[in-house]
JSON list of C-alpha atoms in Angstrom, two decimals:
[
{"chain": "A", "resi": 994, "resn": "UNK", "atom": "CA", "xyz": [-11.80, 15.01, -16.46]},
{"chain": "A", "resi": 995, "resn": "UNK", "atom": "CA", "xyz": [-13.65, 13.00, -16.98]},
{"chain": "A", "resi": 996, "resn": "UNK", "atom": "CA", "xyz": [-12.34, 10.44, -15.09]},
{"chain": "A", "resi": 997, "resn": "UNK", "atom": "CA", "xyz": [-14.52, 8.38, -13.28]},
{"chain": "A", "resi": 998, "resn": "UNK", "atom": "CA", "xyz": [-12.83, 8.34, -9.34]},
{"chain": "A", "resi": 999, "resn": "UNK", "atom": "CA", "xyz": [-14.03, 6.83, -6.51]},
{"chain": "A", "resi": 1000, "resn": "UNK", "atom": "CA", "xyz": [-13.82, 10.08, -4.49]},
{"chain": "A", "resi": 1001, "resn": "UNK", "atom": "CA", "xyz": [-14.92, 8.88, -1.40]},
{"chain": "A", "resi": 1002, "resn": "UNK", "atom": "CA", "xyz": [-12.13, 6.30, -1.74]},
{"chain": "A", "resi": 1003, "resn": "UNK", "atom": "CA", "xyz": [-8.80, 8.28, -3.24]},
{"chain": "A", "resi": 1004, "resn": "UNK", "atom": "CA", "xyz": [-10.33, 11.54, -2.35]},
{"chain": "A", "resi": 1005, "resn": "UNK", "atom": "CA", "xyz": [-11.56, 14.86, -4.92]},
{"chain": "A", "resi": 1006, "resn": "UNK", "atom": "CA", "xyz": [-10.00, 14.28, -8.11]},
{"chain": "A", "resi": 1007, "resn": "UNK", "atom": "CA", "xyz": [-9.07, 17.89, -7.98]},
{"chain": "A", "resi": 1008, "resn": "UNK", "atom": "CA", "xyz": [-6.24, 17.26, -5.42]},
{"chain": "A", "resi": 1009, "resn": "UNK", "atom": "CA", "xyz": [-5.80, 13.68, -6.63]},
{"chain": "A", "resi": 1010, "resn": "UNK", "atom": "CA", "xyz": [-4.95, 15.05, -10.17]},
{"chain": "A", "resi": 1011, "resn": "UNK", "atom": "CA", "xyz": [-2.52, 18.22, -8.54]},
{"chain": "A", "resi": 1012, "resn": "UNK", "atom": "CA", "xyz": [-1.19, 17.45, -5.32]},
{"chain": "A", "resi": 1013, "resn": "UNK", "atom": "CA", "xyz": [1.41, 15.03, -6.47]},
{"chain": "A", "resi": 1014, "resn": "UNK", "atom": "CA", "xyz": [2.11, 17.14, -9.44]},
{"chain": "A", "resi": 1015, "resn": "UNK", "atom": "CA", "xyz": [1.89, 20.00, -7.21]},
{"chain": "A", "resi": 1016, "resn": "UNK", "atom": "CA", "xyz": [4.60, 18.34, -4.96]},
{"chain": "A", "resi": 1017, "resn": "UNK", "atom": "CA", "xyz": [6.69, 17.23, -7.29]},
{"chain": "A", "resi": 1018, "resn": "UNK", "atom": "CA", "xyz": [7.30, 20.73, -9.04]},
{"chain": "A", "resi": 1019, "resn": "UNK", "atom": "CA", "xyz": [8.16, 22.14, -5.33]},
{"chain": "A", "resi": 1020, "resn": "UNK", "atom": "CA", "xyz": [10.94, 19.75, -5.63]},
{"chain": "A", "resi": 1021, "resn": "UNK", "atom": "CA", "xyz": [12.42, 21.10, -8.76]},
{"chain": "A", "resi": 1022, "resn": "UNK", "atom": "CA", "xyz": [11.59, 24.50, -7.89]},
{"chain": "A", "resi": 1023, "resn": "UNK", "atom": "CA", "xyz": [14.22, 24.03, -4.75]},
{"chain": "A", "resi": 1024, "resn": "UNK", "atom": "CA", "xyz": [17.11, 22.61, -7.61]},
{"chain": "A", "resi": 1025, "resn": "UNK", "atom": "CA", "xyz": [17.43, 25.59, -8.61]},
{"chain": "A", "resi": 1026, "resn": "UNK", "atom": "CA", "xyz": [16.58, 27.97, -5.28]},
{"chain": "A", "resi": 1027, "resn": "UNK", "atom": "CA", "xyz": [19.85, 25.70, -3.80]},
{"chain": "A", "resi": 1028, "resn": "UNK", "atom": "CA", "xyz": [22.14, 27.62, -5.49]},
{"chain": "A", "resi": 1029, "resn": "UNK", "atom": "CA", "xyz": [20.83, 30.95, -4.77]},
{"chain": "A", "resi": 1030, "resn": "UNK", "atom": "CA", "xyz": [21.17, 30.59, -0.83]},
{"chain": "A", "resi": 1031, "resn": "UNK", "atom": "CA", "xyz": [24.24, 29.17, -1.48]},
{"chain": "A", "resi": 1032, "resn": "UNK", "atom": "CA", "xyz": [26.29, 31.06, -3.14]},
{"chain": "A", "resi": 1033, "resn": "UNK", "atom": "CA", "xyz": [29.57, 29.57, -1.64]},
{"chain": "A", "resi": 1034, "resn": "UNK", "atom": "CA", "xyz": [31.76, 26.29, -2.09]},
{"chain": "A", "resi": 1035, "resn": "UNK", "atom": "CA", "xyz": [29.23, 24.24, -0.45]},
{"chain": "A", "resi": 1036, "resn": "UNK", "atom": "CA", "xyz": [26.63, 23.86, -2.71]},
{"chain": "A", "resi": 1037, "resn": "UNK", "atom": "CA", "xyz": [28.99, 23.50, -5.67]},
{"chain": "A", "resi": 1038, "resn": "UNK", "atom": "CA", "xyz": [30.96, 20.53, -3.52]},
{"chain": "A", "resi": 1039, "resn": "UNK", "atom": "CA", "xyz": [27.89, 18.67, -3.38]},
{"chain": "A", "resi": 1040, "resn": "UNK", "atom": "CA", "xyz": [25.97, 20.11, -6.26]},
{"chain": "A", "resi": 1041, "resn": "UNK", "atom": "CA", "xyz": [26.11, 16.39, -7.71]},
{"chain": "A", "resi": 1042, "resn": "UNK", "atom": "CA", "xyz": [24.73, 14.48, -4.81]},
{"chain": "A", "resi": 1043, "resn": "UNK", "atom": "CA", "xyz": [22.10, 16.65, -4.41]},
{"chain": "A", "resi": 1044, "resn": "UNK", "atom": "CA", "xyz": [20.99, 17.19, -7.99]},
{"chain": "A", "resi": 1045, "resn": "UNK", "atom": "CA", "xyz": [20.50, 13.04, -7.76]},
{"chain": "A", "resi": 1046, "resn": "UNK", "atom": "CA", "xyz": [18.51, 13.23, -4.58]},
{"chain": "A", "resi": 1047, "resn": "UNK", "atom": "CA", "xyz": [16.03, 15.74, -6.30]},
{"chain": "A", "resi": 1048, "resn": "UNK", "atom": "CA", "xyz": [15.74, 13.43, -8.68]},
{"chain": "A", "resi": 1049, "resn": "UNK", "atom": "CA", "xyz": [14.87, 10.26, -7.15]},
{"chain": "A", "resi": 1050, "resn": "UNK", "atom": "CA", "xyz": [12.31, 12.31, -5.61]},
{"chain": "A", "resi": 1051, "resn": "UNK", "atom": "CA", "xyz": [10.39, 13.45, -8.10]},
{"chain": "A", "resi": 1052, "resn": "UNK", "atom": "CA", "xyz": [11.24, 9.63, -10.07]},
{"chain": "A", "resi": 1053, "resn": "UNK", "atom": "CA", "xyz": [9.33, 8.25, -6.44]},
{"chain": "A", "resi": 1054, "resn": "UNK", "atom": "CA", "xyz": [6.42, 10.92, -6.86]},
{"chain": "A", "resi": 1055, "resn": "UNK", "atom": "CA", "xyz": [5.72, 10.16, -10.58]},
{"chain": "A", "resi": 1056, "resn": "UNK", "atom": "CA", "xyz": [5.53, 6.71, -9.37]},
{"chain": "A", "resi": 1057, "resn": "UNK", "atom": "CA", "xyz": [3.33, 7.18, -7.02]},
{"chain": "A", "resi": 1058, "resn": "UNK", "atom": "CA", "xyz": [1.34, 9.03, -9.10]},
{"chain": "A", "resi": 1059, "resn": "UNK", "atom": "CA", "xyz": [0.32, 7.04, -11.99]},
{"chain": "A", "resi": 1060, "resn": "UNK", "atom": "CA", "xyz": [0.26, 4.43, -9.25]},
{"chain": "A", "resi": 1061, "resn": "UNK", "atom": "CA", "xyz": [-2.71, 6.05, -7.23]},
{"chain": "A", "resi": 1062, "resn": "UNK", "atom": "CA", "xyz": [-4.59, 7.59, -10.37]},
{"chain": "A", "resi": 1063, "resn": "UNK", "atom": "CA", "xyz": [-4.78, 4.12, -11.94]},
{"chain": "A", "resi": 1064, "resn": "UNK", "atom": "CA", "xyz": [-5.80, 2.51, -8.51]},
{"chain": "A", "resi": 1065, "resn": "UNK", "atom": "CA", "xyz": [-7.96, 5.31, -8.80]},
{"chain": "A", "resi": 1066, "resn": "UNK", "atom": "CA", "xyz": [-9.43, 5.23, -11.26]},
{"chain": "A", "resi": 1067, "resn": "UNK", "atom": "CA", "xyz": [-10.38, 1.55, -11.27]},
{"chain": "A", "resi": 1068, "resn": "UNK", "atom": "CA", "xyz": [-7.56, 0.17, -12.54]},
{"chain": "A", "resi": 1069, "resn": "UNK", "atom": "CA", "xyz": [-5.63, -3.68, -10.80]},
{"chain": "A", "resi": 1070, "resn": "UNK", "atom": "CA", "xyz": [-2.90, -1.98, -9.38]},
{"chain": "A", "resi": 1071, "resn": "UNK", "atom": "CA", "xyz": [-0.81, -3.66, -6.62]},
{"chain": "A", "resi": 1072, "resn": "UNK", "atom": "CA", "xyz": [-0.13, -0.58, -4.62]},
{"chain": "A", "resi": 1073, "resn": "UNK", "atom": "CA", "xyz": [2.31, -2.80, -2.88]},
{"chain": "A", "resi": 1074, "resn": "UNK", "atom": "CA", "xyz": [4.42, -2.77, -5.52]},
{"chain": "A", "resi": 1075, "resn": "UNK", "atom": "CA", "xyz": [5.35, 0.64, -5.46]},
{"chain": "A", "resi": 1076, "resn": "UNK", "atom": "CA", "xyz": [6.67, 0.51, -1.45]},
{"chain": "A", "resi": 1077, "resn": "UNK", "atom": "CA", "xyz": [9.72, -1.92, -2.77]},
{"chain": "A", "resi": 1078, "resn": "UNK", "atom": "CA", "xyz": [9.96, -0.15, -6.05]},
{"chain": "A", "resi": 1079, "resn": "UNK", "atom": "CA", "xyz": [10.58, 3.13, -4.30]},
{"chain": "A", "resi": 1080, "resn": "UNK", "atom": "CA", "xyz": [12.21, 2.34, -1.17]},
{"chain": "A", "resi": 1081, "resn": "UNK", "atom": "CA", "xyz": [14.74, 0.33, -3.53]},
{"chain": "A", "resi": 1082, "resn": "UNK", "atom": "CA", "xyz": [14.91, 3.86, -5.51]},
{"chain": "A", "resi": 1083, "resn": "UNK", "atom": "CA", "xyz": [15.67, 5.46, -2.29]},
{"chain": "A", "resi": 1084, "resn": "UNK", "atom": "CA", "xyz": [18.35, 3.20, -1.00]},
{"chain": "A", "resi": 1085, "resn": "UNK", "atom": "CA", "xyz": [20.13, 3.08, -4.23]},
{"chain": "A", "resi": 1086, "resn": "UNK", "atom": "CA", "xyz": [20.24, 7.12, -4.45]},
{"chain": "A", "resi": 1087, "resn": "UNK", "atom": "CA", "xyz": [21.79, 7.05, -0.71]},
{"chain": "A", "resi": 1088, "resn": "UNK", "atom": "CA", "xyz": [24.64, 4.28, -1.47]},
{"chain": "A", "resi": 1089, "resn": "UNK", "atom": "CA", "xyz": [25.46, 6.42, -4.78]},
{"chain": "A", "resi": 1090, "resn": "UNK", "atom": "CA", "xyz": [25.46, 10.18, -3.25]},
{"chain": "A", "resi": 1091, "resn": "UNK", "atom": "CA", "xyz": [26.55, 9.77, 0.73]},
{"chain": "A", "resi": 1092, "resn": "UNK", "atom": "CA", "xyz": [30.30, 8.92, -0.95]},
{"chain": "A", "resi": 1093, "resn": "UNK", "atom": "CA", "xyz": [29.93, 12.48, -2.72]},
{"chain": "A", "resi": 1094, "resn": "UNK", "atom": "CA", "xyz": [29.55, 13.93, 0.62]},
{"chain": "A", "resi": 1095, "resn": "UNK", "atom": "CA", "xyz": [33.32, 13.30, 2.26]},
{"chain": "A", "resi": 1096, "resn": "UNK", "atom": "CA", "xyz": [34.14, 16.09, 4.63]},
{"chain": "A", "resi": 1097, "resn": "UNK", "atom": "CA", "xyz": [37.10, 18.03, 4.27]},
{"chain": "A", "resi": 1098, "resn": "UNK", "atom": "CA", "xyz": [39.43, 17.69, 7.64]},
{"chain": "A", "resi": 1099, "resn": "UNK", "atom": "CA", "xyz": [41.04, 20.94, 8.46]},
{"chain": "A", "resi": 1100, "resn": "UNK", "atom": "CA", "xyz": [43.82, 21.15, 10.77]},
{"chain": "A", "resi": 1101, "resn": "UNK", "atom": "CA", "xyz": [42.29, 24.79, 12.17]},
{"chain": "A", "resi": 1102, "resn": "UNK", "atom": "CA", "xyz": [38.96, 23.14, 13.26]},
{"chain": "A", "resi": 1103, "resn": "UNK", "atom": "CA", "xyz": [38.91, 21.38, 16.92]},
{"chain": "A", "resi": 1104, "resn": "UNK", "atom": "CA", "xyz": [40.09, 18.29, 17.44]},
{"chain": "A", "resi": 1105, "resn": "UNK", "atom": "CA", "xyz": [36.53, 16.93, 18.01]},
{"chain": "A", "resi": 1106, "resn": "UNK", "atom": "CA", "xyz": [35.35, 18.31, 14.51]},
{"chain": "A", "resi": 1107, "resn": "UNK", "atom": "CA", "xyz": [38.39, 17.11, 13.24]},
{"chain": "A", "resi": 1108, "resn": "UNK", "atom": "CA", "xyz": [37.83, 13.49, 14.57]},
{"chain": "A", "resi": 1109, "resn": "UNK", "atom": "CA", "xyz": [34.32, 13.24, 13.89]},
{"chain": "A", "resi": 1110, "resn": "UNK", "atom": "CA", "xyz": [34.57, 14.23, 9.85]},
{"chain": "A", "resi": 1111, "resn": "UNK", "atom": "CA", "xyz": [37.32, 10.98, 10.32]},
{"chain": "A", "resi": 1112, "resn": "UNK", "atom": "CA", "xyz": [35.05, 9.05, 11.10]},
{"chain": "A", "resi": 1113, "resn": "UNK", "atom": "CA", "xyz": [32.16, 10.29, 8.73]},
{"chain": "A", "resi": 1114, "resn": "UNK", "atom": "CA", "xyz": [35.01, 9.95, 6.29]},
{"chain": "A", "resi": 1115, "resn": "UNK", "atom": "CA", "xyz": [36.00, 6.46, 6.69]},
{"chain": "A", "resi": 1116, "resn": "UNK", "atom": "CA", "xyz": [32.50, 4.57, 7.62]},
{"chain": "A", "resi": 1117, "resn": "UNK", "atom": "CA", "xyz": [30.61, 6.20, 4.78]},
{"chain": "A", "resi": 1118, "resn": "UNK", "atom": "CA", "xyz": [32.15, 3.67, 2.28]},
{"chain": "A", "resi": 1119, "resn": "UNK", "atom": "CA", "xyz": [31.19, 1.12, 4.04]},
{"chain": "A", "resi": 1120, "resn": "UNK", "atom": "CA", "xyz": [27.54, 2.18, 4.87]},
{"chain": "A", "resi": 1121, "resn": "UNK", "atom": "CA", "xyz": [26.72, 3.03, 0.87]},
{"chain": "A", "resi": 1122, "resn": "UNK", "atom": "CA", "xyz": [27.87, -0.78, -0.31]},
{"chain": "A", "resi": 1123, "resn": "UNK", "atom": "CA", "xyz": [25.18, -2.94, 1.54]},
{"chain": "A", "resi": 1124, "resn": "UNK", "atom": "CA", "xyz": [23.06, -0.04, 1.06]},
{"chain": "A", "resi": 1125, "resn": "UNK", "atom": "CA", "xyz": [23.20, -0.51, -3.11]},
{"chain": "A", "resi": 1126, "resn": "UNK", "atom": "CA", "xyz": [22.93, -3.85, -3.07]},
{"chain": "A", "resi": 1127, "resn": "UNK", "atom": "CA", "xyz": [19.85, -4.23, -0.50]},
{"chain": "A", "resi": 1128, "resn": "UNK", "atom": "CA", "xyz": [18.18, -1.47, -3.16]},
{"chain": "A", "resi": 1129, "resn": "UNK", "atom": "CA", "xyz": [18.05, -3.88, -5.86]},
{"chain": "A", "resi": 1130, "resn": "UNK", "atom": "CA", "xyz": [17.54, -6.84, -3.36]},
{"chain": "A", "resi": 1131, "resn": "UNK", "atom": "CA", "xyz": [14.45, -4.98, -3.15]},
{"chain": "A", "resi": 1132, "resn": "UNK", "atom": "CA", "xyz": [13.72, -4.02, -6.30]},
{"chain": "A", "resi": 1133, "resn": "UNK", "atom": "CA", "xyz": [13.80, -7.70, -7.24]},
{"chain": "A", "resi": 1134, "resn": "UNK", "atom": "CA", "xyz": [10.52, -7.96, -4.35]},
{"chain": "A", "resi": 1135, "resn": "UNK", "atom": "CA", "xyz": [8.19, -7.08, -6.75]},
{"chain": "A", "resi": 1136, "resn": "UNK", "atom": "CA", "xyz": [8.57, -10.36, -8.46]},
{"chain": "A", "resi": 1137, "resn": "UNK", "atom": "CA", "xyz": [7.77, -12.44, -5.11]},
{"chain": "A", "resi": 1138, "resn": "UNK", "atom": "CA", "xyz": [4.57, -13.65, -4.52]},
{"chain": "A", "resi": 1139, "resn": "UNK", "atom": "CA", "xyz": [1.80, -11.39, -2.78]},
{"chain": "A", "resi": 1140, "resn": "UNK", "atom": "CA", "xyz": [1.89, -13.13, 0.67]},
{"chain": "A", "resi": 1141, "resn": "UNK", "atom": "CA", "xyz": [5.85, -13.21, 0.41]},
{"chain": "A", "resi": 1142, "resn": "UNK", "atom": "CA", "xyz": [6.70, -9.63, -0.52]},
{"chain": "A", "resi": 1143, "resn": "UNK", "atom": "CA", "xyz": [6.08, -7.85, 2.73]},
{"chain": "A", "resi": 1144, "resn": "UNK", "atom": "CA", "xyz": [7.98, -10.29, 4.63]},
{"chain": "A", "resi": 1145, "resn": "UNK", "atom": "CA", "xyz": [10.57, -10.64, 1.84]},
{"chain": "A", "resi": 1146, "resn": "UNK", "atom": "CA", "xyz": [11.05, -6.63, 1.49]},
{"chain": "A", "resi": 1147, "resn": "UNK", "atom": "CA", "xyz": [10.80, -6.45, 5.92]},
{"chain": "A", "resi": 1148, "resn": "UNK", "atom": "CA", "xyz": [13.96, -9.22, 5.35]},
{"chain": "A", "resi": 1149, "resn": "UNK", "atom": "CA", "xyz": [15.88, -7.27, 3.20]},
{"chain": "A", "resi": 1150, "resn": "UNK", "atom": "CA", "xyz": [15.31, -4.14, 4.67]},
{"chain": "A", "resi": 1151, "resn": "UNK", "atom": "CA", "xyz": [16.56, -4.92, 8.21]},
{"chain": "A", "resi": 1152, "resn": "UNK", "atom": "CA", "xyz": [19.19, -7.29, 7.07]},
{"chain": "A", "resi": 1153, "resn": "UNK", "atom": "CA", "xyz": [20.51, -4.62, 5.07]},
{"chain": "A", "resi": 1154, "resn": "UNK", "atom": "CA", "xyz": [20.37, -1.65, 7.99]},
{"chain": "A", "resi": 1155, "resn": "UNK", "atom": "CA", "xyz": [22.47, -4.00, 10.21]},
{"chain": "A", "resi": 1156, "resn": "UNK", "atom": "CA", "xyz": [25.30, -5.04, 7.27]},
{"chain": "A", "resi": 1157, "resn": "UNK", "atom": "CA", "xyz": [25.42, -1.04, 6.63]},
{"chain": "A", "resi": 1158, "resn": "UNK", "atom": "CA", "xyz": [26.04, -0.67, 10.52]},
{"chain": "A", "resi": 1159, "resn": "UNK", "atom": "CA", "xyz": [28.47, -3.79, 11.10]},
{"chain": "A", "resi": 1160, "resn": "UNK", "atom": "CA", "xyz": [30.10, -2.68, 7.68]},
{"chain": "A", "resi": 1161, "resn": "UNK", "atom": "CA", "xyz": [30.75, 0.79, 9.14]},
{"chain": "A", "resi": 1162, "resn": "UNK", "atom": "CA", "xyz": [31.89, -0.03, 12.72]},
{"chain": "A", "resi": 1163, "resn": "UNK", "atom": "CA", "xyz": [34.55, -2.92, 11.00]},
{"chain": "A", "resi": 1164, "resn": "UNK", "atom": "CA", "xyz": [35.81, 0.09, 9.10]},
{"chain": "A", "resi": 1165, "resn": "UNK", "atom": "CA", "xyz": [35.92, 2.60, 12.10]},
{"chain": "A", "resi": 1166, "resn": "UNK", "atom": "CA", "xyz": [38.13, -0.14, 13.95]},
{"chain": "A", "resi": 1167, "resn": "UNK", "atom": "CA", "xyz": [40.17, -1.00, 11.71]},
{"chain": "A", "resi": 1168, "resn": "UNK", "atom": "CA", "xyz": [41.31, 2.45, 11.66]},
{"chain": "A", "resi": 1169, "resn": "UNK", "atom": "CA", "xyz": [41.26, 3.34, 15.33]},
{"chain": "A", "resi": 1170, "resn": "UNK", "atom": "CA", "xyz": [43.75, -0.21, 15.97]},
{"chain": "A", "resi": 1171, "resn": "UNK", "atom": "CA", "xyz": [45.88, 1.60, 12.57]},
{"chain": "A", "resi": 1172, "resn": "UNK", "atom": "CA", "xyz": [46.06, 4.45, 14.76]}
]
């Protein structure tokens, strides 16, 4: 490749150009290996959620790769813009994927297992909604001025986590009070 790279700052061009695509290849190979490893109902039940997670990982790795290549080739790129974008994608994907992982409550299971599965099923939806809103807000952080982007990102992250925890706790308390 005849692209000028500052190898002292970014590393050897061979590693730079091939490490992230190799990682993306490994991530996507897992998508084909998982069904072979789990030949029972569990995988088919969670297949869509797992595929969504792998797709978001591929998108994040592709974004990081493009940003790294642009920065390494001397283009003016603000790498910090990739942080809220990647975190926003992770939160949105998590919010959309978690509700797909509802657990079955079997009467033959132990009381502890039944209550744990019920608790998960009760809190997962209220936990996911603030994650989705927080993910969208994080994506919007890229439009903030440079001096406000990091504080805005961290504030949104903290508020998202706190609100998710509070919503889930309230949902569980509401369920317990109805019992």
